[in-house]
């Protein structure tokens, strides 16, 4: 004969999440989202800094090449990749009278007064080869 035992049925009070459980879950998700956003912002800032230093190095290399070729310097600013760059060039004599030491420092044209890149090379005093 069959038993008439009823299965354990939960009452309507026990079904689903409580308000506290739902709030805790939302706080955990919010903290995760904030952490992900902070990591993304940090990564973007690092990529921008690398791009700026690389572009400043290209500007410095171009100026040093202009000095080596004996091209006249038109201004102390240059534009590359849609940004303006401030260029500071210092020529100092060396023990060899045919050579001068050229130090080219490049920074942003607006805002910060420091330089992102400083490049040193040697140019002849006799002019282009």
Short mmCIF file of N, CA, C and O in Angstrom, two decimals:
data_model
loop_
_atom_site.label_atom_id
_atom_site.label_comp_id
_atom_site.label_asym_id
_atom_site.label_seq_id
_atom_site.Cartn_x
_atom_site.Cartn_y
_atom_site.Cartn_z
N UNK A 1 0.80 -1.16 0.00
CA UNK A 1 0.00 0.00 0.00
C UNK A 1 0.87 1.25 0.00
O UNK A 1 1.95 1.24 0.56
N UNK A 2 0.38 2.24 -0.56
CA UNK A 2 1.12 3.48 -0.69
C UNK A 2 1.04 4.30 0.58
O UNK A 2 0.03 4.35 1.24
N UNK A 3 2.15 4.93 0.82
CA UNK A 3 2.21 5.77 1.99
C UNK A 3 1.69 7.16 1.63
O UNK A 3 1.93 7.68 0.55
N UNK A 4 1.04 7.76 2.54
CA UNK A 4 0.48 9.08 2.30
C UNK A 4 1.35 10.17 2.92
O UNK A 4 0.86 11.19 3.37
N UNK A 5 2.66 9.98 2.87
CA UNK A 5 3.57 10.96 3.45
C UNK A 5 3.76 12.08 2.43
O UNK A 5 4.08 11.84 1.28
N UNK A 6 3.55 13.24 2.86
CA UNK A 6 3.69 14.38 1.96
C UNK A 6 5.15 14.83 1.93
O UNK A 6 5.82 14.83 2.96
N UNK A 7 5.66 15.22 0.73
CA UNK A 7 7.03 15.71 0.67
C UNK A 7 7.16 17.03 1.44
O UNK A 7 6.18 17.72 1.67
N UNK A 8 8.41 17.35 1.79
CA UNK A 8 8.68 18.56 2.55
C UNK A 8 8.47 19.78 1.65
O UNK A 8 9.25 20.05 0.75
N UNK A 9 7.45 20.51 1.87
CA UNK A 9 7.12 21.67 1.06
C UNK A 9 7.51 22.91 1.85
O UNK A 9 7.17 23.05 3.01
N UNK A 10 8.26 23.78 1.17
CA UNK A 10 8.70 25.02 1.83
C UNK A 10 7.54 25.99 1.91
O UNK A 10 6.73 26.09 1.01
N UNK A 11 7.56 26.73 2.94
CA UNK A 11 6.51 27.74 3.06
C UNK A 11 6.87 28.93 2.17
O UNK A 11 8.01 29.10 1.74
N UNK A 12 5.93 29.76 1.92
CA UNK A 12 6.14 30.90 1.04
C UNK A 12 7.12 31.91 1.64
O UNK A 12 7.70 32.72 0.94
N UNK A 13 7.37 31.85 2.93
CA UNK A 13 8.32 32.75 3.58
C UNK A 13 9.76 32.40 3.24
O UNK A 13 10.64 33.24 3.30
N UNK A 14 10.06 31.15 2.91
CA UNK A 14 11.42 30.71 2.66
C UNK A 14 11.82 30.79 1.19
O UNK A 14 12.96 30.50 0.85
N UNK A 15 10.98 31.13 0.29
CA UNK A 15 11.29 31.14 -1.13
C UNK A 15 12.06 32.41 -1.51
O UNK A 15 11.73 33.50 -1.07
N UNK A 16 13.14 32.26 -2.33
CA UNK A 16 13.88 33.40 -2.85
C UNK A 16 14.92 33.96 -1.89
O UNK A 16 15.25 33.35 -0.88
N UNK A 17 15.47 35.13 -2.25
CA UNK A 17 16.49 35.79 -1.45
C UNK A 17 15.85 36.78 -0.49
O UNK A 17 14.83 37.39 -0.80
N UNK A 18 16.51 36.98 0.60
CA UNK A 18 16.05 38.02 1.52
C UNK A 18 16.57 39.36 1.02
O UNK A 18 17.45 39.43 0.16
N UNK A 19 16.05 40.41 1.57
CA UNK A 19 16.48 41.75 1.18
C UNK A 19 17.95 41.97 1.51
O UNK A 19 18.70 42.53 0.70
N UNK A 20 18.38 41.49 2.65
CA UNK A 20 19.79 41.64 3.04
C UNK A 20 20.69 40.89 2.07
O UNK A 20 21.74 41.41 1.65
N UNK A 21 20.33 39.69 1.69
CA UNK A 21 21.14 38.92 0.73
C UNK A 21 21.23 39.63 -0.61
O UNK A 21 22.30 39.69 -1.23
N UNK A 22 20.14 40.19 -1.07
CA UNK A 22 20.15 40.92 -2.34
C UNK A 22 21.01 42.17 -2.25
O UNK A 22 21.78 42.49 -3.18
N UNK A 23 20.94 42.90 -1.13
CA UNK A 23 21.78 44.10 -0.95
C UNK A 23 23.26 43.74 -0.89
O UNK A 23 24.09 44.44 -1.48
N UNK A 24 23.61 42.67 -0.20
CA UNK A 24 25.01 42.23 -0.13
C UNK A 24 25.51 41.85 -1.52
O UNK A 24 26.62 42.21 -1.92
N UNK A 25 24.69 41.15 -2.29
CA UNK A 25 25.09 40.77 -3.65
C UNK A 25 25.30 42.01 -4.52
O UNK A 25 26.26 42.08 -5.30
N UNK A 26 24.44 43.02 -4.36
CA UNK A 26 24.59 44.24 -5.15
C UNK A 26 25.84 45.01 -4.75
O UNK A 26 26.54 45.59 -5.59
N UNK A 27 26.19 45.03 -3.46
CA UNK A 27 27.40 45.70 -3.00
C UNK A 27 28.62 45.00 -3.57
O UNK A 27 29.57 45.65 -4.03
N UNK A 28 28.63 43.68 -3.57
CA UNK A 28 29.77 42.93 -4.12
C UNK A 28 29.93 43.24 -5.61
O UNK A 28 31.05 43.47 -6.09
N UNK A 29 28.84 43.25 -6.35
CA UNK A 29 28.91 43.57 -7.78
C UNK A 29 29.37 45.01 -8.02
O UNK A 29 30.14 45.29 -8.94
N UNK A 30 28.91 45.94 -7.19
CA UNK A 30 29.32 47.34 -7.34
C UNK A 30 30.80 47.51 -7.07
O UNK A 30 31.49 48.23 -7.80
N UNK A 31 31.32 46.84 -6.04
CA UNK A 31 32.76 46.92 -5.76
C UNK A 31 33.58 46.33 -6.90
O UNK A 31 34.62 46.87 -7.27
N UNK A 32 33.11 45.25 -7.47
CA UNK A 32 33.80 44.66 -8.62
C UNK A 32 33.80 45.60 -9.81
O UNK A 32 34.81 45.75 -10.52
N UNK A 33 32.68 46.27 -10.06
CA UNK A 33 32.60 47.21 -11.18
C UNK A 33 33.52 48.40 -10.96
O UNK A 33 34.20 48.86 -11.90
N UNK A 34 33.58 48.92 -9.74
CA UNK A 34 34.45 50.06 -9.44
C UNK A 34 35.92 49.65 -9.61
O UNK A 34 36.72 50.40 -10.16
N UNK A 35 36.27 48.46 -9.16
CA UNK A 35 37.66 47.98 -9.31
C UNK A 35 38.02 47.83 -10.78
O UNK A 35 39.12 48.19 -11.20
N UNK A 36 37.11 47.30 -11.57
CA UNK A 36 37.36 47.15 -13.00
C UNK A 36 37.51 48.51 -13.67
O UNK A 36 38.40 48.69 -14.52
N UNK A 37 36.70 49.47 -13.29
CA UNK A 37 36.80 50.81 -13.86
C UNK A 37 38.13 51.47 -13.49
O UNK A 37 38.79 52.09 -14.34
N UNK A 38 38.56 51.32 -12.25
CA UNK A 38 39.84 51.90 -11.82
C UNK A 38 41.00 51.26 -12.58
O UNK A 38 41.95 51.94 -12.99
N UNK A 39 40.96 49.95 -12.78
CA UNK A 39 42.02 49.27 -13.52
C UNK A 39 42.06 49.74 -14.97
O UNK A 39 43.13 49.95 -15.55
N UNK A 40 40.90 49.94 -15.56
CA UNK A 40 40.83 50.42 -16.95
C UNK A 40 41.38 51.83 -17.07
O UNK A 40 42.13 52.14 -18.01
N UNK A 41 41.04 52.70 -16.13
CA UNK A 41 41.56 54.07 -16.16
C UNK A 41 43.07 54.09 -15.99
O UNK A 41 43.77 54.86 -16.66
N UNK A 42 43.61 53.27 -15.10
CA UNK A 42 45.06 53.19 -14.91
C UNK A 42 45.76 52.71 -16.16
O UNK A 42 46.81 53.23 -16.55
N UNK A 43 45.18 51.71 -16.82
CA UNK A 43 45.77 51.18 -18.05
C UNK A 43 45.76 52.24 -19.14
O UNK A 43 46.76 52.42 -19.86
N UNK A 44 44.67 52.98 -19.26
CA UNK A 44 44.59 54.04 -20.26
C UNK A 44 45.62 55.13 -20.00
O UNK A 44 46.26 55.63 -20.94
N UNK A 45 45.81 55.50 -18.74
CA UNK A 45 46.81 56.52 -18.40
C UNK A 45 48.22 56.05 -18.75
O UNK A 45 49.04 56.83 -19.25
N UNK A 46 48.52 54.78 -18.48
CA UNK A 46 49.85 54.26 -18.81
C UNK A 46 50.08 54.23 -20.32
O UNK A 46 51.16 54.57 -20.80
N UNK A 47 49.09 53.84 -21.09
CA UNK A 47 49.22 53.81 -22.55
C UNK A 47 49.42 55.23 -23.09
O UNK A 47 50.24 55.46 -23.97
N UNK A 48 48.68 56.20 -22.55
CA UNK A 48 48.84 57.59 -22.98
C UNK A 48 50.24 58.10 -22.67
O UNK A 48 50.86 58.78 -23.50
N UNK A 49 50.77 57.77 -21.49
CA UNK A 49 52.13 58.21 -21.12
C UNK A 49 53.17 57.58 -22.05
O UNK A 49 54.12 58.26 -22.47
N UNK A 50 53.00 56.32 -22.38
CA UNK A 50 53.95 55.66 -23.30
C UNK A 50 53.88 56.30 -24.68
O UNK A 50 54.91 56.56 -25.31
N UNK A 51 52.68 56.59 -25.15
CA UNK A 51 52.51 57.23 -26.45
C UNK A 51 53.17 58.61 -26.46
O UNK A 51 53.85 58.98 -27.42
N UNK A 52 52.97 59.38 -25.39
CA UNK A 52 53.58 60.71 -25.31
C UNK A 52 55.10 60.64 -25.31
O UNK A 52 55.77 61.42 -26.00
N UNK A 53 55.68 59.73 -24.53
CA UNK A 53 57.15 59.61 -24.49
C UNK A 53 57.70 59.15 -25.83
O UNK A 53 58.76 59.61 -26.27
N UNK A 54 57.01 58.24 -26.50
CA UNK A 54 57.46 57.77 -27.80
C UNK A 54 57.42 58.90 -28.83
O UNK A 54 58.37 59.10 -29.60
N UNK A 55 56.33 59.66 -28.84
CA UNK A 55 56.22 60.78 -29.78
C UNK A 55 57.26 61.84 -29.48
O UNK A 55 57.90 62.38 -30.40
N UNK A 56 57.50 62.14 -28.20
CA UNK A 56 58.52 63.12 -27.83
C UNK A 56 59.90 62.65 -28.27
O UNK A 56 60.72 63.44 -28.72
N UNK A 57 60.17 61.36 -28.18
CA UNK A 57 61.46 60.82 -28.64
C UNK A 57 61.61 61.00 -30.14
O UNK A 57 62.67 61.36 -30.63
N UNK A 58 60.55 60.76 -30.90
CA UNK A 58 60.61 60.97 -32.35
C UNK A 58 60.89 62.43 -32.67
O UNK A 58 61.68 62.73 -33.57
N UNK A 59 60.25 63.35 -31.95
CA UNK A 59 60.50 64.78 -32.18
C UNK A 59 61.96 65.11 -31.88
O UNK A 59 62.62 65.83 -32.64
N UNK A 60 62.51 64.57 -30.78
CA UNK A 60 63.92 64.81 -30.42
C UNK A 60 64.85 64.22 -31.48
O UNK A 60 65.85 64.86 -31.85
N UNK A 61 64.56 63.03 -31.96
CA UNK A 61 65.41 62.42 -32.99
C UNK A 61 65.37 63.24 -34.28
O UNK A 61 66.40 63.41 -34.95
N UNK A 62 64.18 63.73 -34.63
CA UNK A 62 64.08 64.57 -35.83
C UNK A 62 64.91 65.84 -35.69
O UNK A 62 65.61 66.26 -36.62
N UNK A 63 64.85 66.49 -34.51
CA UNK A 63 65.62 67.72 -34.31
C UNK A 63 67.12 67.43 -34.35
O UNK A 63 67.89 68.19 -34.92
N UNK A 64 67.54 66.34 -33.74
CA UNK A 64 68.97 65.98 -33.76
C UNK A 64 69.43 65.69 -35.19
O UNK A 64 70.52 66.09 -35.59
N UNK A 65 68.58 65.07 -35.98
CA UNK A 65 68.91 64.82 -37.38
C UNK A 65 69.00 66.13 -38.16
O UNK A 65 69.90 66.31 -38.99
N UNK A 66 68.09 67.06 -37.87
CA UNK A 66 68.16 68.38 -38.51
C UNK A 66 69.47 69.08 -38.18
O UNK A 66 70.09 69.70 -39.04
N UNK A 67 69.91 68.97 -36.92
CA UNK A 67 71.19 69.58 -36.52
C UNK A 67 72.36 68.92 -37.26
O UNK A 67 73.29 69.60 -37.69
N UNK A 68 72.32 67.61 -37.36
CA UNK A 68 73.40 66.90 -38.05
C UNK A 68 73.46 67.25 -39.53
O UNK A 68 74.53 67.28 -40.13
N UNK A 69 72.30 67.53 -40.12
CA UNK A 69 72.26 67.89 -41.54
C UNK A 69 72.51 69.37 -41.77
O UNK A 69 72.61 69.82 -42.90
N UNK A 70 72.57 70.15 -40.71
CA UNK A 70 72.82 71.58 -40.83
C UNK A 70 71.61 72.37 -41.27
O UNK A 70 71.76 73.48 -41.77
N UNK A 71 70.42 71.84 -41.08
CA UNK A 71 69.21 72.56 -41.46
C UNK A 71 68.92 73.65 -40.43
O UNK A 71 69.14 73.48 -39.23
N UNK A 72 68.42 74.75 -40.89
CA UNK A 72 68.12 75.88 -40.01
C UNK A 72 66.92 75.54 -39.14
O UNK A 72 65.94 74.97 -39.61
N UNK A 73 67.00 75.90 -37.87
CA UNK A 73 65.89 75.69 -36.95
C UNK A 73 64.93 76.86 -37.08
O UNK A 73 65.31 78.02 -36.91
N UNK A 74 63.71 76.57 -37.39
CA UNK A 74 62.71 77.61 -37.60
C UNK A 74 62.12 78.06 -36.27
O UNK A 74 61.99 79.24 -36.02
N UNK A 75 61.79 77.12 -35.41
CA UNK A 75 61.16 77.50 -34.14
C UNK A 75 61.55 76.48 -33.06
O UNK A 75 62.16 75.46 -33.34
N UNK A 76 61.15 76.81 -31.85
CA UNK A 76 61.39 75.91 -30.74
C UNK A 76 60.18 75.03 -30.45
O UNK A 76 60.09 74.42 -29.38
N UNK A 77 59.25 74.96 -31.38
CA UNK A 77 58.10 74.08 -31.25
C UNK A 77 57.97 73.26 -32.51
O UNK A 77 58.47 73.62 -33.57
N UNK A 78 57.30 72.14 -32.38
CA UNK A 78 57.06 71.26 -33.52
C UNK A 78 55.71 70.59 -33.30
O UNK A 78 55.22 70.54 -32.17
N UNK A 79 55.14 70.10 -34.36
CA UNK A 79 53.87 69.41 -34.26
C UNK A 79 54.04 68.01 -34.80
O UNK A 79 54.58 67.82 -35.90
N UNK A 80 53.60 67.02 -34.03
CA UNK A 80 53.65 65.63 -34.48
C UNK A 80 52.45 64.90 -33.88
O UNK A 80 52.13 65.08 -32.71
N UNK A 81 51.81 64.10 -34.70
CA UNK A 81 50.63 63.33 -34.32
C UNK A 81 49.53 64.21 -33.72
O UNK A 81 48.85 63.84 -32.77
N UNK A 82 49.39 65.40 -34.28
CA UNK A 82 48.34 66.30 -33.85
C UNK A 82 48.58 67.00 -32.53
O UNK A 82 47.68 67.62 -31.99
N UNK A 83 49.79 66.92 -32.00
CA UNK A 83 50.11 67.58 -30.73
C UNK A 83 51.28 68.53 -30.93
O UNK A 83 52.15 68.28 -31.76
N UNK A 84 51.29 69.61 -30.15
CA UNK A 84 52.39 70.56 -30.20
C UNK A 84 53.43 70.19 -29.16
O UNK A 84 53.09 69.86 -28.02
N UNK A 85 54.70 70.29 -29.54
CA UNK A 85 55.82 69.91 -28.66
C UNK A 85 56.79 71.06 -28.54
O UNK A 85 57.09 71.74 -29.52
N UNK A 86 57.29 71.29 -27.34
CA UNK A 86 58.30 72.32 -27.06
C UNK A 86 59.67 71.65 -27.12
O UNK A 86 59.90 70.63 -26.51
N UNK A 87 60.59 72.27 -27.87
CA UNK A 87 61.93 71.70 -28.07
C UNK A 87 62.97 72.67 -27.53
O UNK A 87 62.98 73.84 -27.87
N UNK A 88 63.86 72.15 -26.71
CA UNK A 88 64.96 72.94 -26.18
C UNK A 88 66.27 72.28 -26.64
O UNK A 88 66.51 71.11 -26.36
N UNK A 89 67.09 73.05 -27.35
CA UNK A 89 68.34 72.52 -27.88
C UNK A 89 69.51 73.26 -27.24
O UNK A 89 69.54 74.49 -27.21
N UNK A 90 70.48 72.49 -26.73
CA UNK A 90 71.68 73.06 -26.13
C UNK A 90 72.90 72.49 -26.85
O UNK A 90 73.07 71.27 -26.91
N UNK A 91 73.73 73.38 -27.40
CA UNK A 91 74.97 72.97 -28.05
C UNK A 91 76.14 73.38 -27.16
O UNK A 91 76.26 74.55 -26.78
N UNK A 92 77.01 72.42 -26.84
CA UNK A 92 78.19 72.70 -26.02
C UNK A 92 79.42 72.18 -26.73
O UNK A 92 79.38 71.15 -27.40
N UNK A 93 80.55 72.87 -26.59
CA UNK A 93 81.78 72.42 -27.23
C UNK A 93 82.32 71.16 -26.54
O UNK A 93 82.03 70.89 -25.38
N UNK A 94 83.10 70.42 -27.28
CA UNK A 94 83.78 69.23 -26.75
C UNK A 94 85.29 69.43 -26.85
O UNK A 94 85.75 70.48 -27.31
N UNK A 95 86.04 68.43 -26.42
CA UNK A 95 87.50 68.54 -26.52
C UNK A 95 87.96 68.48 -27.97
O UNK A 95 89.05 68.96 -28.29
N UNK A 96 87.14 67.92 -28.84
CA UNK A 96 87.44 67.90 -30.27
C UNK A 96 86.82 69.15 -30.89
O UNK A 96 85.61 69.34 -30.86
N UNK A 97 87.63 70.04 -31.48
CA UNK A 97 87.07 71.28 -32.03
C UNK A 97 86.12 71.05 -33.20
O UNK A 97 85.35 71.95 -33.55
N UNK A 98 86.14 69.87 -33.81
CA UNK A 98 85.25 69.60 -34.94
C UNK A 98 83.88 69.09 -34.49
O UNK A 98 82.99 68.90 -35.32
N UNK A 99 83.70 68.83 -33.21
CA UNK A 99 82.43 68.28 -32.71
C UNK A 99 81.82 69.17 -31.64
O UNK A 99 82.54 69.80 -30.86
N UNK A 100 80.50 69.19 -31.63
CA UNK A 100 79.74 69.83 -30.55
C UNK A 100 78.75 68.82 -30.00
O UNK A 100 78.20 68.00 -30.74
N UNK A 101 78.54 68.90 -28.70
CA UNK A 101 77.56 68.03 -28.06
C UNK A 101 76.19 68.72 -28.13
O UNK A 101 76.05 69.87 -27.72
N UNK A 102 75.20 68.01 -28.66
CA UNK A 102 73.85 68.56 -28.78
C UNK A 102 72.92 67.80 -27.84
O UNK A 102 72.83 66.58 -27.91
N UNK A 103 72.26 68.53 -26.97
CA UNK A 103 71.26 67.95 -26.08
C UNK A 103 69.91 68.52 -26.46
O UNK A 103 69.72 69.73 -26.45
N UNK A 104 68.99 67.64 -26.81
CA UNK A 104 67.66 68.04 -27.23
C UNK A 104 66.66 67.53 -26.20
O UNK A 104 66.59 66.33 -25.94
N UNK A 105 65.93 68.45 -25.58
CA UNK A 105 64.90 68.09 -24.60
C UNK A 105 63.54 68.46 -25.19
O UNK A 105 63.36 69.54 -25.75
N UNK A 106 62.58 67.53 -25.08
CA UNK A 106 61.26 67.73 -25.67
C UNK A 106 60.19 67.52 -24.59
O UNK A 106 60.25 66.56 -23.83
N UNK A 107 59.25 68.44 -24.55
CA UNK A 107 58.12 68.35 -23.63
C UNK A 107 56.87 68.87 -24.31
O UNK A 107 56.92 69.37 -25.44
N UNK A 108 55.78 68.77 -23.63
CA UNK A 108 54.52 69.30 -24.18
C UNK A 108 54.60 70.82 -24.30
O UNK A 108 55.16 71.49 -23.45
N UNK A 109 54.02 71.34 -25.35
CA UNK A 109 54.05 72.79 -25.57
C UNK A 109 53.16 73.53 -24.58
O UNK A 109 53.46 74.63 -24.18
N UNK A 110 52.09 72.90 -24.17
CA UNK A 110 51.16 73.55 -23.22
C UNK A 110 51.21 72.81 -21.89
O UNK A 110 51.38 71.60 -21.83
N UNK A 111 51.10 73.56 -20.82
CA UNK A 111 51.00 72.93 -19.51
C UNK A 111 52.33 72.71 -18.84
O UNK A 111 53.02 73.65 -18.49
N UNK A 112 52.72 71.46 -18.69
CA UNK A 112 53.90 71.08 -17.93
C UNK A 112 55.16 71.70 -18.51
O UNK A 112 55.38 71.69 -19.70
N UNK A 113 56.01 72.25 -17.63
CA UNK A 113 57.24 72.89 -18.08
C UNK A 113 58.41 71.91 -18.17
O UNK A 113 59.46 72.26 -18.70
N UNK A 114 58.25 70.70 -17.67
CA UNK A 114 59.32 69.71 -17.72
C UNK A 114 59.40 69.05 -19.08
O UNK A 114 58.57 69.24 -19.95
N UNK A 115 60.45 68.25 -19.26
CA UNK A 115 60.61 67.55 -20.53
C UNK A 115 60.31 66.07 -20.34
O UNK A 115 60.55 65.50 -19.29
N UNK A 116 59.76 65.47 -21.38
CA UNK A 116 59.47 64.05 -21.37
C UNK A 116 60.67 63.23 -21.80
O UNK A 116 60.88 62.13 -21.32
N UNK A 117 61.46 63.78 -22.73
CA UNK A 117 62.60 63.07 -23.30
C UNK A 117 63.76 64.03 -23.42
O UNK A 117 63.60 65.19 -23.79
N UNK A 118 64.96 63.53 -23.12
CA UNK A 118 66.19 64.27 -23.36
C UNK A 118 67.12 63.37 -24.15
O UNK A 118 67.41 62.25 -23.72
N UNK A 119 67.57 63.85 -25.29
CA UNK A 119 68.39 63.04 -26.18
C UNK A 119 69.70 63.79 -26.44
O UNK A 119 69.69 64.99 -26.70
N UNK A 120 70.82 63.08 -26.35
CA UNK A 120 72.14 63.68 -26.57
C UNK A 120 72.80 63.05 -27.78
O UNK A 120 72.77 61.83 -27.95
N UNK A 121 73.41 63.89 -28.60
CA UNK A 121 74.15 63.42 -29.76
C UNK A 121 75.28 64.39 -30.06
O UNK A 121 75.50 65.36 -29.33
N UNK A 122 76.02 64.12 -31.11
CA UNK A 122 77.16 64.96 -31.49
C UNK A 122 77.01 65.40 -32.92
O UNK A 122 76.60 64.62 -33.79
N UNK A 123 77.30 66.66 -33.17
CA UNK A 123 77.21 67.23 -34.50
C UNK A 123 78.55 67.85 -34.85
O UNK A 123 79.30 68.29 -33.98
N UNK A 124 78.84 67.90 -36.13
CA UNK A 124 80.11 68.51 -36.56
C UNK A 124 79.95 70.01 -36.67
O UNK A 124 78.86 70.53 -36.90
N UNK A 125 81.03 70.70 -36.48
CA UNK A 125 81.02 72.16 -36.60
C UNK A 125 81.24 72.58 -38.05
O UNK A 125 81.01 73.73 -38.39
N UNK A 126 81.68 71.65 -38.90
CA UNK A 126 81.99 71.97 -40.28
C UNK A 126 80.76 72.02 -41.16
O UNK A 126 80.82 72.47 -42.29
N UNK A 127 79.60 71.51 -40.69
CA UNK A 127 78.40 71.50 -41.52
C UNK A 127 78.06 70.09 -41.93
O UNK A 127 78.66 69.13 -41.47
N UNK A 128 77.12 69.94 -42.85
CA UNK A 128 76.67 68.61 -43.26
C UNK A 128 77.77 67.87 -44.02
O UNK A 128 78.62 68.51 -44.65
N UNK A 129 77.73 66.54 -43.99
CA UNK A 129 78.74 65.75 -44.69
C UNK A 129 78.67 65.89 -46.19
O UNK A 129 77.71 66.21 -46.78
#
